[in-house]
Amino acid sequence: MRKKFLYRNRTVLIGDLFMIIVCVLGSFVLRVNFGPRLYDFRFQILSMAGLALLIKPLLYYFFGLYRRLWAYASIQELKQIALAVTTASILVAVGMTMLSIILPFKDYSRSVLFIDWALSILAVGGLRFSLRVLSEAQSNSRTPSVSNRRALVVGAGEAGALVVRE
């Protein structure tokens, strides 16, 4: 069980690394448009992607996004995702601002930082909740076709909700 748990979270980490690059590139494409002008921003794109690849996974780990079983994700996990992504995006913005002072970028657009934040929330949240959707689809396909019994769970709180989902 422990090996399967680690394997799943490595897969989430690899998905995060891919989505970080997609979000950074997507933020520049949405801001500048895809075309020859995007080539002028290549150093900014590479700098931001490198910085984001260093900062974001570390903060996601710090906030516990790799220690959860996403098959049971709820609104509380969504709040945790929003907090982790926002904190990571703030640190990337500070890092990019410092880099723009050290290495003056031509036409540095700070709006890509906000676009990246929005795309990152959608990507990180979407990746994790897609795991929940896949888990529910698999559990529904595994249930036998015999008629289900109805049950009423009273006064069990979150534990009761977990029992009902299982």
mmCIF file of C-alpha atoms in Angstrom:
data_model
loop_
_atom_site.group_PDB
_atom_site.id
_atom_site.type_symbol
_atom_site.label_atom_id
_atom_site.label_comp_id
_atom_site.label_asym_id
_atom_site.label_seq_id
_atom_site.Cartn_x
_atom_site.Cartn_y
_atom_site.Cartn_z
ATOM 1 C CA MET A 1 0.000 0.000 0.000
ATOM 2 C CA ARG A 2 2.800 2.420 0.892
ATOM 3 C CA LYS A 3 4.521 1.815 -2.473
ATOM 4 C CA LYS A 4 1.299 2.498 -4.367
ATOM 5 C CA PHE A 5 0.783 5.698 -2.345
ATOM 6 C CA LEU A 6 4.289 6.959 -3.200
ATOM 7 C CA TYR A 7 3.836 6.027 -6.863
ATOM 8 C CA ARG A 8 0.633 8.015 -7.112
ATOM 9 C CA ASN A 9 2.202 11.099 -5.564
ATOM 10 C CA ARG A 10 5.221 10.877 -7.867
ATOM 11 C CA THR A 11 2.783 10.883 -10.747
ATOM 12 C CA VAL A 12 1.135 13.995 -9.314
ATOM 13 C CA LEU A 13 4.577 15.625 -8.970
ATOM 14 C CA ILE A 14 5.418 14.870 -12.602
ATOM 15 C CA GLY A 15 2.034 16.250 -13.621
ATOM 16 C CA ASP A 16 2.726 19.387 -11.580
ATOM 17 C CA LEU A 17 6.113 19.905 -13.224
ATOM 18 C CA PHE A 18 4.518 19.629 -16.654
ATOM 19 C CA MET A 19 1.643 21.940 -15.698
ATOM 20 C CA ILE A 20 4.045 24.552 -14.268
ATOM 21 C CA ILE A 21 5.758 24.838 -17.649
ATOM 22 C CA VAL A 22 2.416 24.908 -19.471
ATOM 23 C CA CYS A 23 1.082 27.642 -17.160
ATOM 24 C CA VAL A 24 4.158 29.844 -17.535
ATOM 25 C CA LEU A 25 4.164 29.479 -21.304
ATOM 26 C CA GLY A 26 0.383 29.922 -21.406
ATOM 27 C CA SER A 27 0.558 33.125 -19.388
ATOM 28 C CA PHE A 28 2.978 34.655 -21.879
ATOM 29 C CA VAL A 29 0.957 33.409 -24.851
ATOM 30 C CA LEU A 30 -2.228 34.932 -23.387
ATOM 31 C CA ARG A 31 -0.453 38.209 -22.651
ATOM 32 C CA VAL A 32 1.688 38.631 -25.773
ATOM 33 C CA ASN A 33 -0.071 36.353 -28.294
ATOM 34 C CA PHE A 34 1.553 33.452 -30.049
ATOM 35 C CA GLY A 35 3.876 34.592 -32.798
ATOM 36 C CA PRO A 36 7.147 36.347 -33.511
ATOM 37 C CA ARG A 37 6.751 38.775 -30.600
ATOM 38 C CA LEU A 38 6.743 35.832 -28.163
ATOM 39 C CA TYR A 39 10.347 35.134 -29.210
ATOM 40 C CA ASP A 40 11.357 38.511 -27.706
ATOM 41 C CA PHE A 41 10.229 37.217 -24.298
ATOM 42 C CA ARG A 42 12.257 33.981 -24.432
ATOM 43 C CA PHE A 43 14.604 34.975 -21.596
ATOM 44 C CA GLN A 44 11.698 36.007 -19.392
ATOM 45 C CA ILE A 45 9.850 32.781 -20.166
ATOM 46 C CA LEU A 46 12.885 30.637 -19.392
ATOM 47 C CA SER A 47 13.682 32.613 -16.227
ATOM 48 C CA MET A 48 10.118 32.408 -14.948
ATOM 49 C CA ALA A 49 9.806 28.707 -15.840
ATOM 50 C CA GLY A 50 13.075 27.890 -14.069
ATOM 51 C CA LEU A 51 12.130 29.888 -11.004
ATOM 52 C CA ALA A 52 8.643 28.363 -10.914
ATOM 53 C CA LEU A 53 10.052 24.833 -11.279
ATOM 54 C CA LEU A 54 12.239 25.466 -8.234
ATOM 55 C CA ILE A 55 9.736 27.240 -5.997
ATOM 56 C CA LYS A 56 6.311 25.769 -6.720
ATOM 57 C CA PRO A 57 6.944 22.034 -6.138
ATOM 58 C CA LEU A 58 8.783 22.804 -2.895
ATOM 59 C CA LEU A 59 5.904 24.910 -1.603
ATOM 60 C CA TYR A 60 3.330 22.373 -2.758
ATOM 61 C CA TYR A 61 5.244 19.772 -0.761
ATOM 62 C CA PHE A 62 5.437 22.116 2.235
ATOM 63 C CA PHE A 63 1.651 22.631 2.087
ATOM 64 C CA GLY A 64 1.101 18.866 1.947
ATOM 65 C CA LEU A 65 -0.219 18.591 -1.587
ATOM 66 C CA TYR A 66 1.833 15.421 -2.132
ATOM 67 C CA ARG A 67 0.780 13.735 1.111
ATOM 68 C CA ARG A 68 -2.910 13.430 0.375
ATOM 69 C CA LEU A 69 -5.023 10.773 -1.231
ATOM 70 C CA TRP A 70 -6.784 12.838 -3.861
ATOM 71 C CA ALA A 71 -9.500 10.243 -4.359
ATOM 72 C CA TYR A 72 -11.105 11.680 -1.203
ATOM 73 C CA ALA A 73 -10.494 15.371 -1.953
ATOM 74 C CA SER A 74 -13.055 17.893 -0.743
ATOM 75 C CA ILE A 75 -13.522 21.634 -0.356
ATOM 76 C CA GLN A 76 -10.889 21.722 2.415
ATOM 77 C CA GLU A 77 -8.291 20.414 -0.029
ATOM 78 C CA LEU A 78 -9.400 23.024 -2.563
ATOM 79 C CA LYS A 79 -8.694 25.731 0.019
ATOM 80 C CA GLN A 80 -5.271 24.194 0.654
ATOM 81 C CA ILE A 81 -4.552 24.206 -3.096
ATOM 82 C CA ALA A 82 -5.543 27.870 -3.395
ATOM 83 C CA LEU A 83 -3.338 28.811 -0.450
ATOM 84 C CA ALA A 84 -0.343 26.832 -1.755
ATOM 85 C CA VAL A 85 -0.643 28.201 -5.299
ATOM 86 C CA THR A 86 -1.093 31.773 -4.076
ATOM 87 C CA THR A 87 1.935 31.561 -1.773
ATOM 88 C CA ALA A 88 4.063 29.989 -4.511
ATOM 89 C CA SER A 89 2.946 32.601 -7.039
ATOM 90 C CA ILE A 90 3.821 35.425 -4.645
ATOM 91 C CA LEU A 91 7.315 33.987 -4.186
ATOM 92 C CA VAL A 92 7.734 33.568 -7.961
ATOM 93 C CA ALA A 93 6.586 37.183 -8.435
ATOM 94 C CA VAL A 94 9.125 38.405 -5.881
ATOM 95 C CA GLY A 95 11.834 36.322 -7.545
ATOM 96 C CA MET A 96 10.936 37.601 -11.014
ATOM 97 C CA THR A 97 10.885 41.189 -9.763
ATOM 98 C CA MET A 98 14.346 40.721 -8.291
ATOM 99 C CA LEU A 99 15.560 39.111 -11.519
ATOM 100 C CA SER A 100 14.150 41.987 -13.555
ATOM 101 C CA ILE A 101 16.241 44.391 -11.440
ATOM 102 C CA ILE A 102 19.405 42.312 -11.765
ATOM 103 C CA LEU A 103 18.885 41.387 -15.431
ATOM 104 C CA PRO A 104 16.798 44.198 -16.914
ATOM 105 C CA PHE A 105 14.276 42.458 -19.134
ATOM 106 C CA LYS A 106 13.037 44.324 -22.161
ATOM 107 C CA ASP A 107 9.275 44.999 -21.941
ATOM 108 C CA TYR A 108 8.826 42.989 -18.734
ATOM 109 C CA SER A 109 5.103 42.501 -18.200
ATOM 110 C CA ARG A 110 3.995 41.887 -14.642
ATOM 111 C CA SER A 111 0.523 40.868 -15.742
ATOM 112 C CA VAL A 112 1.905 37.450 -16.729
ATOM 113 C CA LEU A 113 2.365 36.802 -13.014
ATOM 114 C CA PHE A 114 -1.377 37.194 -12.392
ATOM 115 C CA ILE A 115 -2.234 35.131 -15.451
ATOM 116 C CA ASP A 116 0.173 32.416 -14.281
ATOM 117 C CA TRP A 117 -1.457 32.443 -10.836
ATOM 118 C CA ALA A 118 -4.933 31.935 -12.327
ATOM 119 C CA LEU A 119 -3.751 29.210 -14.695
ATOM 120 C CA SER A 120 -1.856 27.497 -11.866
ATOM 121 C CA ILE A 121 -4.943 27.335 -9.645
ATOM 122 C CA LEU A 122 -6.902 25.803 -12.510
ATOM 123 C CA ALA A 123 -4.106 23.374 -13.402
ATOM 124 C CA VAL A 124 -3.183 22.229 -9.885
ATOM 125 C CA GLY A 125 -6.805 21.977 -8.767
ATOM 126 C CA GLY A 126 -7.888 20.379 -12.033
ATOM 127 C CA LEU A 127 -5.150 17.766 -11.910
ATOM 128 C CA ARG A 128 -5.986 16.727 -8.372
ATOM 129 C CA PHE A 129 -9.741 16.721 -8.758
ATOM 130 C CA SER A 130 -9.462 14.783 -12.002
ATOM 131 C CA LEU A 131 -7.835 12.078 -9.877
ATOM 132 C CA ARG A 132 -10.926 12.100 -7.688
ATOM 133 C CA VAL A 133 -13.216 11.867 -10.711
ATOM 134 C CA LEU A 134 -11.185 8.940 -12.083
ATOM 135 C CA SER A 135 -11.275 7.221 -8.699
ATOM 136 C CA GLU A 136 -15.043 7.592 -8.450
ATOM 137 C CA ALA A 137 -15.483 6.317 -12.000
ATOM 138 C CA GLN A 138 -13.356 3.264 -11.218
ATOM 139 C CA SER A 139 -15.206 2.549 -7.986
ATOM 140 C CA ASN A 140 -18.566 2.848 -9.758
ATOM 141 C CA SER A 141 -17.463 0.412 -12.451
ATOM 142 C CA ARG A 142 -16.267 -2.089 -9.819
ATOM 143 C CA THR A 143 -19.528 -2.204 -7.873
ATOM 144 C CA PRO A 144 -21.511 -5.377 -8.505
ATOM 145 C CA SER A 145 -24.733 -5.108 -10.422
ATOM 146 C CA VAL A 146 -26.827 -6.493 -7.565
ATOM 147 C CA SER A 147 -29.274 -4.046 -6.076
ATOM 148 C CA ASN A 148 -27.759 -1.700 -3.525
ATOM 149 C CA ARG A 149 -29.167 -1.507 -0.045
ATOM 150 C CA ARG A 150 -30.200 1.839 1.277
ATOM 151 C CA ALA A 151 -28.711 2.918 4.587
ATOM 152 C CA LEU A 152 -29.087 5.932 6.810
ATOM 153 C CA VAL A 153 -25.957 7.169 8.587
ATOM 154 C CA VAL A 154 -26.764 9.486 11.469
ATOM 155 C CA GLY A 155 -24.418 11.546 13.632
ATOM 156 C CA ALA A 156 -21.122 10.350 12.208
ATOM 157 C CA GLY A 157 -19.800 13.653 10.821
ATOM 158 C CA GLU A 158 -16.901 13.403 8.379
ATOM 159 C CA ALA A 159 -16.364 9.736 9.206
ATOM 160 C CA GLY A 160 -19.930 9.050 8.127
ATOM 161 C CA ALA A 161 -19.379 10.873 4.844
ATOM 162 C CA LEU A 162 -16.314 8.707 4.225
ATOM 163 C CA VAL A 163 -18.312 5.551 4.968
ATOM 164 C CA VAL A 164 -21.051 6.608 2.563
ATOM 165 C CA ARG A 165 -18.526 7.346 -0.202
ATOM 166 C CA GLU A 166 -16.943 3.918 0.241
#
